[in-house]
Short mmCIF file of C-alpha atoms and ligand atoms in Angstrom, two decimals:
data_model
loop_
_atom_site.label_atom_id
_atom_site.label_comp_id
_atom_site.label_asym_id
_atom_site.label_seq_id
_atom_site.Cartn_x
_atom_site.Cartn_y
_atom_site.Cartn_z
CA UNK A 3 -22.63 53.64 -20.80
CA UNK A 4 -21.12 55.40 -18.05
CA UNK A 5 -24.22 55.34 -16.08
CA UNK A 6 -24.28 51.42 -16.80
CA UNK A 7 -20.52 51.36 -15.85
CA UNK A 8 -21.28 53.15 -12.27
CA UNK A 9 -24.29 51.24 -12.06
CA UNK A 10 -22.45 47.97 -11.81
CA UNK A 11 -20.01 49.42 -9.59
CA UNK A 12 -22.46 49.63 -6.88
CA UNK A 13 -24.05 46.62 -7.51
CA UNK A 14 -20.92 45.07 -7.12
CA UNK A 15 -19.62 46.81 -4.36
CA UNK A 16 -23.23 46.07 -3.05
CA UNK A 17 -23.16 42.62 -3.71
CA UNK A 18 -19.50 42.25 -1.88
CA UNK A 19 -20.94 43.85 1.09
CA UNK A 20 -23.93 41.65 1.06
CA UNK A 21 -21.82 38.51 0.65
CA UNK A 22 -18.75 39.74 2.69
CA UNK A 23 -19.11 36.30 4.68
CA UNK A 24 -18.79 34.46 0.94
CA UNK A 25 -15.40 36.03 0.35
CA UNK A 26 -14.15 34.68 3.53
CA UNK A 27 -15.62 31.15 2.81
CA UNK A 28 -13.91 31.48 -0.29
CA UNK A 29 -10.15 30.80 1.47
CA UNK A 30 -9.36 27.25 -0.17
CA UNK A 31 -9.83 23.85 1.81
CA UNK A 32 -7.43 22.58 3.33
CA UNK A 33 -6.15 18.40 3.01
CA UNK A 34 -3.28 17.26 5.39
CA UNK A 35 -1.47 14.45 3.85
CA UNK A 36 0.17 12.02 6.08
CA UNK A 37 2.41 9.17 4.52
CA UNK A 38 3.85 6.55 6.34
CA UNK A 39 7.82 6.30 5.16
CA UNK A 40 10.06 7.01 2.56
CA UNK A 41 12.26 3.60 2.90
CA UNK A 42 9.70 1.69 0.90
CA UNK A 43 9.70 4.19 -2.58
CA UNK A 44 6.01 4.23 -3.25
CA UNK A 45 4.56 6.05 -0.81
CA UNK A 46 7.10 9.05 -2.03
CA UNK A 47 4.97 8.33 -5.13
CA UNK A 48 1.43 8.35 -3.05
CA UNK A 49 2.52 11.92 -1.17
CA UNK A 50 3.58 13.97 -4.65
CA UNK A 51 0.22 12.40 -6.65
CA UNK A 52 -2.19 12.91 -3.63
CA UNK A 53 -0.67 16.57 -2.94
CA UNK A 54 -1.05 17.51 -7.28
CA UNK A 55 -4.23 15.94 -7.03
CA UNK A 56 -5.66 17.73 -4.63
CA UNK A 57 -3.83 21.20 -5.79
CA UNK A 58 -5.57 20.38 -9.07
CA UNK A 59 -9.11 20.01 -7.57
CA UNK A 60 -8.71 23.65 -5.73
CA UNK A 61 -8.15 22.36 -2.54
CA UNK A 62 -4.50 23.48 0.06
CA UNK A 63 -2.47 20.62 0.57
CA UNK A 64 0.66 19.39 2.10
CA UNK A 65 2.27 16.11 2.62
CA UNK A 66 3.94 14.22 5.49
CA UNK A 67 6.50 11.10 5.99
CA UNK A 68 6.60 9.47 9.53
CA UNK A 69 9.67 7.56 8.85
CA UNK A 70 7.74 5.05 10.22
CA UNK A 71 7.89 6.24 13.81
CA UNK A 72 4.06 6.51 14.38
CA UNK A 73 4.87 9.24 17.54
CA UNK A 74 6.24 11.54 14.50
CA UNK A 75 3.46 10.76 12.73
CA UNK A 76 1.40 12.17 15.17
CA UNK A 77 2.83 14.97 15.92
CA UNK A 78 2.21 15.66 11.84
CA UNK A 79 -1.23 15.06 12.11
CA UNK A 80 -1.50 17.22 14.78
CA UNK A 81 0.19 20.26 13.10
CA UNK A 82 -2.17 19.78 10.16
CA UNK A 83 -5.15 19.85 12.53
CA UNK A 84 -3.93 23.08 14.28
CA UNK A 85 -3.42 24.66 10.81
CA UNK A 86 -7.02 24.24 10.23
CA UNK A 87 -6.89 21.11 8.31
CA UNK A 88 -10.67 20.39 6.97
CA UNK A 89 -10.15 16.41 6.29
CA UNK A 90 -6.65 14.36 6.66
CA UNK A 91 -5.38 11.14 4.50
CA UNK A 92 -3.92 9.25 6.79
CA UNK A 93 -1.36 5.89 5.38
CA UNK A 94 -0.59 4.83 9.26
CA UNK A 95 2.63 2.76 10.95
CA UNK A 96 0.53 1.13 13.64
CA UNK A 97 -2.56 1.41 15.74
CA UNK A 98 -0.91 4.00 17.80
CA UNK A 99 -2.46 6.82 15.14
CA UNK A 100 -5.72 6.80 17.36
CA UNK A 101 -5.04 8.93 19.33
CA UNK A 102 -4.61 11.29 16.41
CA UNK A 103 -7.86 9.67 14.95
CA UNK A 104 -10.03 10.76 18.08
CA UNK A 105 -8.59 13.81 17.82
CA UNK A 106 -9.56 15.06 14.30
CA UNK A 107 -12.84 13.87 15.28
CA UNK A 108 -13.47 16.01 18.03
CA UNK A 109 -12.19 18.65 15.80
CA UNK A 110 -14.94 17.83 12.80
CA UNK A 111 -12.12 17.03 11.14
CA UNK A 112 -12.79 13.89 7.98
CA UNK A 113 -10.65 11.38 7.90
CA UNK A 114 -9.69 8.74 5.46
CA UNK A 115 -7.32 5.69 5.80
CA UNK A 116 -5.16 5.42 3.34
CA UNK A 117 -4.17 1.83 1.81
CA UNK A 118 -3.65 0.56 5.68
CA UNK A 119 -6.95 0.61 7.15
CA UNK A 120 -6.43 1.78 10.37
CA UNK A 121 -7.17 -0.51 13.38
CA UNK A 122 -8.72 -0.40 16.88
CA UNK A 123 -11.36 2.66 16.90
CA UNK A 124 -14.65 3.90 15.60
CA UNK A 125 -13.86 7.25 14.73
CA UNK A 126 -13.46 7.50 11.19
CA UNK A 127 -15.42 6.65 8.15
CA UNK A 128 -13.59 6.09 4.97
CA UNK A 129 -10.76 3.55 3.43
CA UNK A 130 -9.36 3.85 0.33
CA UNK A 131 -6.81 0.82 -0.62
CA UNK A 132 -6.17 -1.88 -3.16
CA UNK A 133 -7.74 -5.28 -2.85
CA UNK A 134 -5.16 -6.59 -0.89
CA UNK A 135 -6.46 -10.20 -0.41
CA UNK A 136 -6.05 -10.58 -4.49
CA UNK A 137 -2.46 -8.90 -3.94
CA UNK A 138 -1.49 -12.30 -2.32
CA UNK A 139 -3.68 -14.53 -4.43
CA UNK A 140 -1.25 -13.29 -7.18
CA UNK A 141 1.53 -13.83 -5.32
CA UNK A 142 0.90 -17.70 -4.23
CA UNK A 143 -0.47 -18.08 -7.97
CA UNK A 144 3.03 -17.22 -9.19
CA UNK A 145 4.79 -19.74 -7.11
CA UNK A 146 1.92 -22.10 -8.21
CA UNK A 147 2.54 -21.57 -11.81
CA UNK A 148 6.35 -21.22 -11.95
CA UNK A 149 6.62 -24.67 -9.58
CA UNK A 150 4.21 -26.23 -11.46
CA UNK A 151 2.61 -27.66 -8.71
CA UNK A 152 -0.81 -28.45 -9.97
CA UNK A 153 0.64 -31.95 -12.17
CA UNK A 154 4.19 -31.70 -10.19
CA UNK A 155 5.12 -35.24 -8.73
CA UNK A 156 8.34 -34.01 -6.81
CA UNK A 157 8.27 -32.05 -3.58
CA UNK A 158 9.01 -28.27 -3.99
CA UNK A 159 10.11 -26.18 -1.03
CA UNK A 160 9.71 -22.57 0.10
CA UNK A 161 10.32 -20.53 2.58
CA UNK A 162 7.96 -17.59 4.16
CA UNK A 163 7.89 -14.47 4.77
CA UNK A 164 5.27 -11.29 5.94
CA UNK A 165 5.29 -7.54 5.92
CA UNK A 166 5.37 -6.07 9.33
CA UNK A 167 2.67 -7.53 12.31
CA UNK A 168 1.78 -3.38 12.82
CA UNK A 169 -0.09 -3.18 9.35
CA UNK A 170 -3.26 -4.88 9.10
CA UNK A 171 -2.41 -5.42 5.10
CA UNK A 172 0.40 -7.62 5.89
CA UNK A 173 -2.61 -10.10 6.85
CA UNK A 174 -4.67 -9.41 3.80
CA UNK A 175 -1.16 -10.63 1.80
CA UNK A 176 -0.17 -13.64 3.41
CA UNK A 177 -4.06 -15.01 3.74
CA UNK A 178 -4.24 -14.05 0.04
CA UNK A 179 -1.22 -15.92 -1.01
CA UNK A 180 -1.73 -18.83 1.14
CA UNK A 181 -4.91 -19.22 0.02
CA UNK A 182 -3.24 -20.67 -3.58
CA UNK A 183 -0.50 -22.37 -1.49
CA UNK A 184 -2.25 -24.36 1.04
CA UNK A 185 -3.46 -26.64 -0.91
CA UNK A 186 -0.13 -27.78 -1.95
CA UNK A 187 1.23 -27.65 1.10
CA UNK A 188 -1.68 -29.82 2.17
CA UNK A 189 -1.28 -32.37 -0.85
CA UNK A 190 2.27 -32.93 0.06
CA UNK A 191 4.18 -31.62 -3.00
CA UNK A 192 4.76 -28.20 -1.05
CA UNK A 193 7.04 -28.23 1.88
CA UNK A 194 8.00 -25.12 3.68
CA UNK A 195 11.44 -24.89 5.20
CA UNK A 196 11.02 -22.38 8.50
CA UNK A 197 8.20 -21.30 10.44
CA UNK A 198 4.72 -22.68 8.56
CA UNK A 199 1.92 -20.94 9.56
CA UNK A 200 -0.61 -22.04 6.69
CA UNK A 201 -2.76 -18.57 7.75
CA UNK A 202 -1.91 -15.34 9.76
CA UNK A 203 -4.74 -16.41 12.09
CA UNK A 204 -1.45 -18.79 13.56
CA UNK A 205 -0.18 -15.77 15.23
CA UNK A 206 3.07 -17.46 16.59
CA UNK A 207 4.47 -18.74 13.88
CA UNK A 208 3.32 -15.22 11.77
CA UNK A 209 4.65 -13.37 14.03
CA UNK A 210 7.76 -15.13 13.09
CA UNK A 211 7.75 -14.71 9.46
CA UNK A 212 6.54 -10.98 9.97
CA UNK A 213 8.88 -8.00 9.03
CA UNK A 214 9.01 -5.18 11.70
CA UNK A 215 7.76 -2.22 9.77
CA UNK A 216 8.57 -3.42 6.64
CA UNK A 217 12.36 -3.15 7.36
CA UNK A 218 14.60 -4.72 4.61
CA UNK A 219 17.75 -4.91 7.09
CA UNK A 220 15.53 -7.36 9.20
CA UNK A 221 14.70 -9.42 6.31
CA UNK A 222 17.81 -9.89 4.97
CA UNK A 223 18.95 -10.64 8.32
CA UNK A 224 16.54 -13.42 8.41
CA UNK A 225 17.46 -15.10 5.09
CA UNK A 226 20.75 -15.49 5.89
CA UNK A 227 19.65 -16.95 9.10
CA UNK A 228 17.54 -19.25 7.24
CA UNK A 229 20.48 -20.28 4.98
CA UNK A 230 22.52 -21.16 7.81
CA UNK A 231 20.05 -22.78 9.66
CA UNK A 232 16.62 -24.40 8.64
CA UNK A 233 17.29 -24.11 4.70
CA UNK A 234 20.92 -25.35 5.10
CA UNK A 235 19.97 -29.40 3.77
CA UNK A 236 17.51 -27.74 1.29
CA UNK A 237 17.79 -26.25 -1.72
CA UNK A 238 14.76 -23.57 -2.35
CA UNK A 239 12.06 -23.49 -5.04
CA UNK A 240 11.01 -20.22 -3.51
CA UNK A 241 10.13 -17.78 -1.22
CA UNK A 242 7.08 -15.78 -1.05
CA UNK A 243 8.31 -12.00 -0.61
CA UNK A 244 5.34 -9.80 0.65
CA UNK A 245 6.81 -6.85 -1.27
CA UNK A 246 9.76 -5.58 -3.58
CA UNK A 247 12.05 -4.08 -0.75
CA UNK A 248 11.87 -7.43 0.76
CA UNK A 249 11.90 -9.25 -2.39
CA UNK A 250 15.59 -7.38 -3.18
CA UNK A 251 16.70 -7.93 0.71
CA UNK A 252 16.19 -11.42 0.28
CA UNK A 253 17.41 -11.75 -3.33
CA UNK A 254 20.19 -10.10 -2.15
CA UNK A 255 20.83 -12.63 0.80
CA UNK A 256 20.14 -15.91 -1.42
CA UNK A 257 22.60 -14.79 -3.95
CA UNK A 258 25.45 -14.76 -1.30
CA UNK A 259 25.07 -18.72 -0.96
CA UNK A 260 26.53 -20.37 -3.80
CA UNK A 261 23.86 -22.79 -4.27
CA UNK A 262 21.60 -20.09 -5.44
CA UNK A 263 24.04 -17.89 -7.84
CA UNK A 264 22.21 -19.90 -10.93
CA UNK A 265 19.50 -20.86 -9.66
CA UNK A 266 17.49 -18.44 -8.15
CA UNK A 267 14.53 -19.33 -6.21
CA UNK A 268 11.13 -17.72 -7.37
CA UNK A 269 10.55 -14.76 -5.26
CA UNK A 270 7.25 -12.56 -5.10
CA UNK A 271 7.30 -9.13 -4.58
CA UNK A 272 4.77 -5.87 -5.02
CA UNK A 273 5.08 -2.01 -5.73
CA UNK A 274 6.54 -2.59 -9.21
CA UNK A 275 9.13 -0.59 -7.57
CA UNK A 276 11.85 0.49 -9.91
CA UNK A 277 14.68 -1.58 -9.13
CA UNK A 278 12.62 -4.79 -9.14
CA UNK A 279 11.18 -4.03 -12.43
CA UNK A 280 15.20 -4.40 -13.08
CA UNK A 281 15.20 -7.24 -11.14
CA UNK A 282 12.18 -8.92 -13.51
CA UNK A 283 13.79 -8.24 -16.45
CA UNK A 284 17.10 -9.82 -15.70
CA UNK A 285 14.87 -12.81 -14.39
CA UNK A 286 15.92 -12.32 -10.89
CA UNK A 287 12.47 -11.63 -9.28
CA UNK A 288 9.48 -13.88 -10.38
CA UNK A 289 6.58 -10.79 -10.16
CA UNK A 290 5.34 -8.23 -9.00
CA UNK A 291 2.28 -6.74 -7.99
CA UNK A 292 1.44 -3.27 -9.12
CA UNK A 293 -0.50 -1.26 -7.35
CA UNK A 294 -0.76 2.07 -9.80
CA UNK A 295 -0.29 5.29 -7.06
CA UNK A 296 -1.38 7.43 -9.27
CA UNK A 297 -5.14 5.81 -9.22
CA UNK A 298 -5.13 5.53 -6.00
CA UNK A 299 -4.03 9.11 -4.72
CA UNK A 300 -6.78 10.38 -7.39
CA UNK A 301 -9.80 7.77 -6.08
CA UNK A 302 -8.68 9.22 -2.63
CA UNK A 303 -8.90 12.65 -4.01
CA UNK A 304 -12.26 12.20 -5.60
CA UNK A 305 -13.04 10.09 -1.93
CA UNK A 306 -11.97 13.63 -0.06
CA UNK A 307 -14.10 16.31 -2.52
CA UNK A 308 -16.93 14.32 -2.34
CA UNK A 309 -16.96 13.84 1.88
CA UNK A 310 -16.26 17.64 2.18
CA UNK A 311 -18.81 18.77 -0.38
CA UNK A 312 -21.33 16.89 1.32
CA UNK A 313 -21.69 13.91 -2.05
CA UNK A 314 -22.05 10.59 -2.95
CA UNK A 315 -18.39 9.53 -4.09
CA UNK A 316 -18.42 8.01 -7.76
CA UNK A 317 -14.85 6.85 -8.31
CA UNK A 318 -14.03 5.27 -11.44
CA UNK A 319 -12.66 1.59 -10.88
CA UNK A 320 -13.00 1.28 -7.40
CA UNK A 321 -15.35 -1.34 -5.39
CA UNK A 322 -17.37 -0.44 -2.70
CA UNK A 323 -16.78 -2.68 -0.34
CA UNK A 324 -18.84 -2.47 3.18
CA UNK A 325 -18.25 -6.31 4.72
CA UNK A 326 -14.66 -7.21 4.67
CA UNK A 327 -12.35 -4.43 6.57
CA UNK A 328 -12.93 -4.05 10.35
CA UNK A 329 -11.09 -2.20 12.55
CA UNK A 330 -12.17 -4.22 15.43
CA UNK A 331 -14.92 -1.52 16.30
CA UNK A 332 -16.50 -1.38 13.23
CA UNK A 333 -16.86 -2.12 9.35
CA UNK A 334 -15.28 0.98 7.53
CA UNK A 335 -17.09 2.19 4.31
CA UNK A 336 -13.98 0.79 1.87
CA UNK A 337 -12.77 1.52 -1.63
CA UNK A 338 -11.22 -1.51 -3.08
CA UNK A 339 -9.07 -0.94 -6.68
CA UNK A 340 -7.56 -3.10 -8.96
CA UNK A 341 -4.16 -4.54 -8.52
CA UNK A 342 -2.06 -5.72 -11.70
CA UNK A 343 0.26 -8.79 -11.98
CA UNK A 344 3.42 -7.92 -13.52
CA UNK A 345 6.15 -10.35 -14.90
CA UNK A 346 9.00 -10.19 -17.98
CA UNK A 347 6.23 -10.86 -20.10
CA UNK A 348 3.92 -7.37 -19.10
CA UNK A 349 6.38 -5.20 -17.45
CA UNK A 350 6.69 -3.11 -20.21
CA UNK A 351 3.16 -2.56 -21.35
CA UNK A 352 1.84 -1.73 -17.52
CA UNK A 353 5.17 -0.08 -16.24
CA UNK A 354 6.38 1.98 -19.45
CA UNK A 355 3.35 2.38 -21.78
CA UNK A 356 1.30 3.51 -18.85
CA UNK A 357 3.89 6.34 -18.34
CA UNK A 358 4.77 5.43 -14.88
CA UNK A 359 8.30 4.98 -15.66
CA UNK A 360 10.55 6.31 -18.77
CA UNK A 361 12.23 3.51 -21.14
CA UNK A 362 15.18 5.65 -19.90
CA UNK A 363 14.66 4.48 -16.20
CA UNK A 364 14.78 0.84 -17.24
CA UNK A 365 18.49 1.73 -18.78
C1 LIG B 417 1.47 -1.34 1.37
C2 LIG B 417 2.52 -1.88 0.43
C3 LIG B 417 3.91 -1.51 0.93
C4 LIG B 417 4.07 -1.83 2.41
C5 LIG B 417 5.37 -1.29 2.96
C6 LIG B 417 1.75 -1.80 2.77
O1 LIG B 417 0.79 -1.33 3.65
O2 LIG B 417 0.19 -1.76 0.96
O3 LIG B 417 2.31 -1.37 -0.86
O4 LIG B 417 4.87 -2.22 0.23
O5 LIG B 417 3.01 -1.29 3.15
O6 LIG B 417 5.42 0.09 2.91
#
């Protein structure tokens, strides 16, 4: 026994020699996390799933916010690399994050875009996002439905708006949603009070609908402009909101006009962010569009183990999608999920039952 015992011993002391380089191999991975903002409540969400999901799958992780100042950014993505970073998730502000891109590169270090794809360079592989195209379809399909405007015989009007002209998603929205809308608009029975572009292809009138980095100030700001000005002789059927912190900015703004305090125009949104699954309930905001964080930090997770262990990726509901996202260099290997319409009618069963929020949070 105690021959067996010392026998081992040196075996294993042996074997730790031998393999000495193993131990050192052994030091976790390491996955820099870099989020775009806090100001728009999901991607707080994104940052604490992605970080626990990669904790959970062995790897070192830390998270980022670039309070949407894509210099800051930078700088984070930079730190990461210098701590030895092995492959980053990037969620960019604007096409300024190349530099950063060429630089992880050069440093055989992975990256993956994270639901922005991230424009203007061949240096990276990998996207990871929602379909965003079908995030607008569900948005103009709402304002379709709740106008009636497939047997409607009176002119409905709306007025538009975009997420910000720095995030290549905010193109994927509109052309989604328009895509239900134009035909309306084209039969007559649709009239849009403001800037019309009937795609984002129209760049000067997008440009005016767009939101500078998905700021709510600025959209508020506009609304009100809107109500003094081009909406003044109208009174709106809707407005298509590219997401809930717009949505509330502009809810906000319409019910300061006194035309609107009953009547509230239908108004889009995404996230399912907390307040406007408030705002849904008490039939202020038409919809939302959930996009479920927690699936996509863990397909990005599963995205990251399989690059850095040299596999084929198999994530559970997600498309691969080769043909549709360029950055203008190339076509980037993409992961499409599943967004989810929400209204009064689902909000509970997809927001509550599914555990993203507490009954108690709805209080
Ligand atoms: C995301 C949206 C988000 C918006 C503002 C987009 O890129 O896809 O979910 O509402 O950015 O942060």
């Amino acid at each position: 026994m105690k021959k067996f015992a010392m026998g081992s011993l040196v075996l294993l002391l042996a074997m730790s020699f031998v393999f000495g380089a193993g131990v050192k191999e052994d030091k976790k991975q390491f996955i820099g996390l870099a989020m775009p903002e806090t100001h728009v409540e999901r991607w707080q969400m994104d940052g604490a799933a992605l970080k626990a999901d990669a904790i959970a799958k062995g790897y070192d992780a830390e998270v980022a916010f670039g309070d949407a100042d894509q210099t800051k950014q930078n700088a984070q993505v930079s730190d990461f690399i210098t701590k030895g970073a092995d492959l980053l998730i990037i969620g960019s502000i604007n096409n300024g994050v190349v530099s950063a891109v060429a630089d992880a590169r050069r440093d055989g270090v992975e990256v993956i875009a994270y639901d922005r794809l991230i424009m203007d360079t061949d240096q990276y592989d990998y996207y990871i996002t929602f379909d965003n195209f079908k995030v607008g379809q569900f948005q103009g399909r709402a304002i379709v439905e709740a106008l009636g405007l497939a047997t409607t015989t009176s002119v409905k009007y709306i007025t538009l708006f975009a997420g910000s002209p720095t995030d290549n998603n905010a193109f994927y929205f509109f052309d989604g949603a328009m895509s239900e809308l134009r035909p309306y608009v084209e039969k007559g029975v649709l009239k849009i009070v403001g800037p019309a572009p009937l795609a984002s292809s129209d760049t000067a009138n997008f440009t005016r609908i767009a939101t500078e980095n998905w700021r709510a100030d600025l959209a508020k700001q506009r609304m009100e402009n809107l109500l003094n000005g081009d909406a003044k002789n109208y009174v709106l059927d809707a407005v298509l909101a590219p997401n809930d912190t717009l949505a509330r900015a502009i809810i906000e703004a319409l019910l300061t006009d006194a035309k609107y305090i009953n009547k509230i125009p239908v108004v889009t949104g995404q996230d399912g962010e907390l307040a406007s699954i408030k705002f849904i309930r008490d039939g202020k905001q038409a919809m939302t569009v959930f996009k479920d964080t927690r699936d996509l930090a863990k397909a990005a997770i599963i995205l990251a183990d399989a690059i850095l262990k040299g596999e084929t990726p198999n994530i559970p509901g997600a498309r691969l999608d080769t043909e549709t996202y360029n950055t203008g260099k190339k076509y980037i290997k993409s992961y499409l999920l599943e967004p989810i319409n929400v209204t009064k009618d689902n909000y509970e069963k997809v927001m509550i039952d599914s555990g993203y929020y507490t009954a108690d949070q709805l209080r």
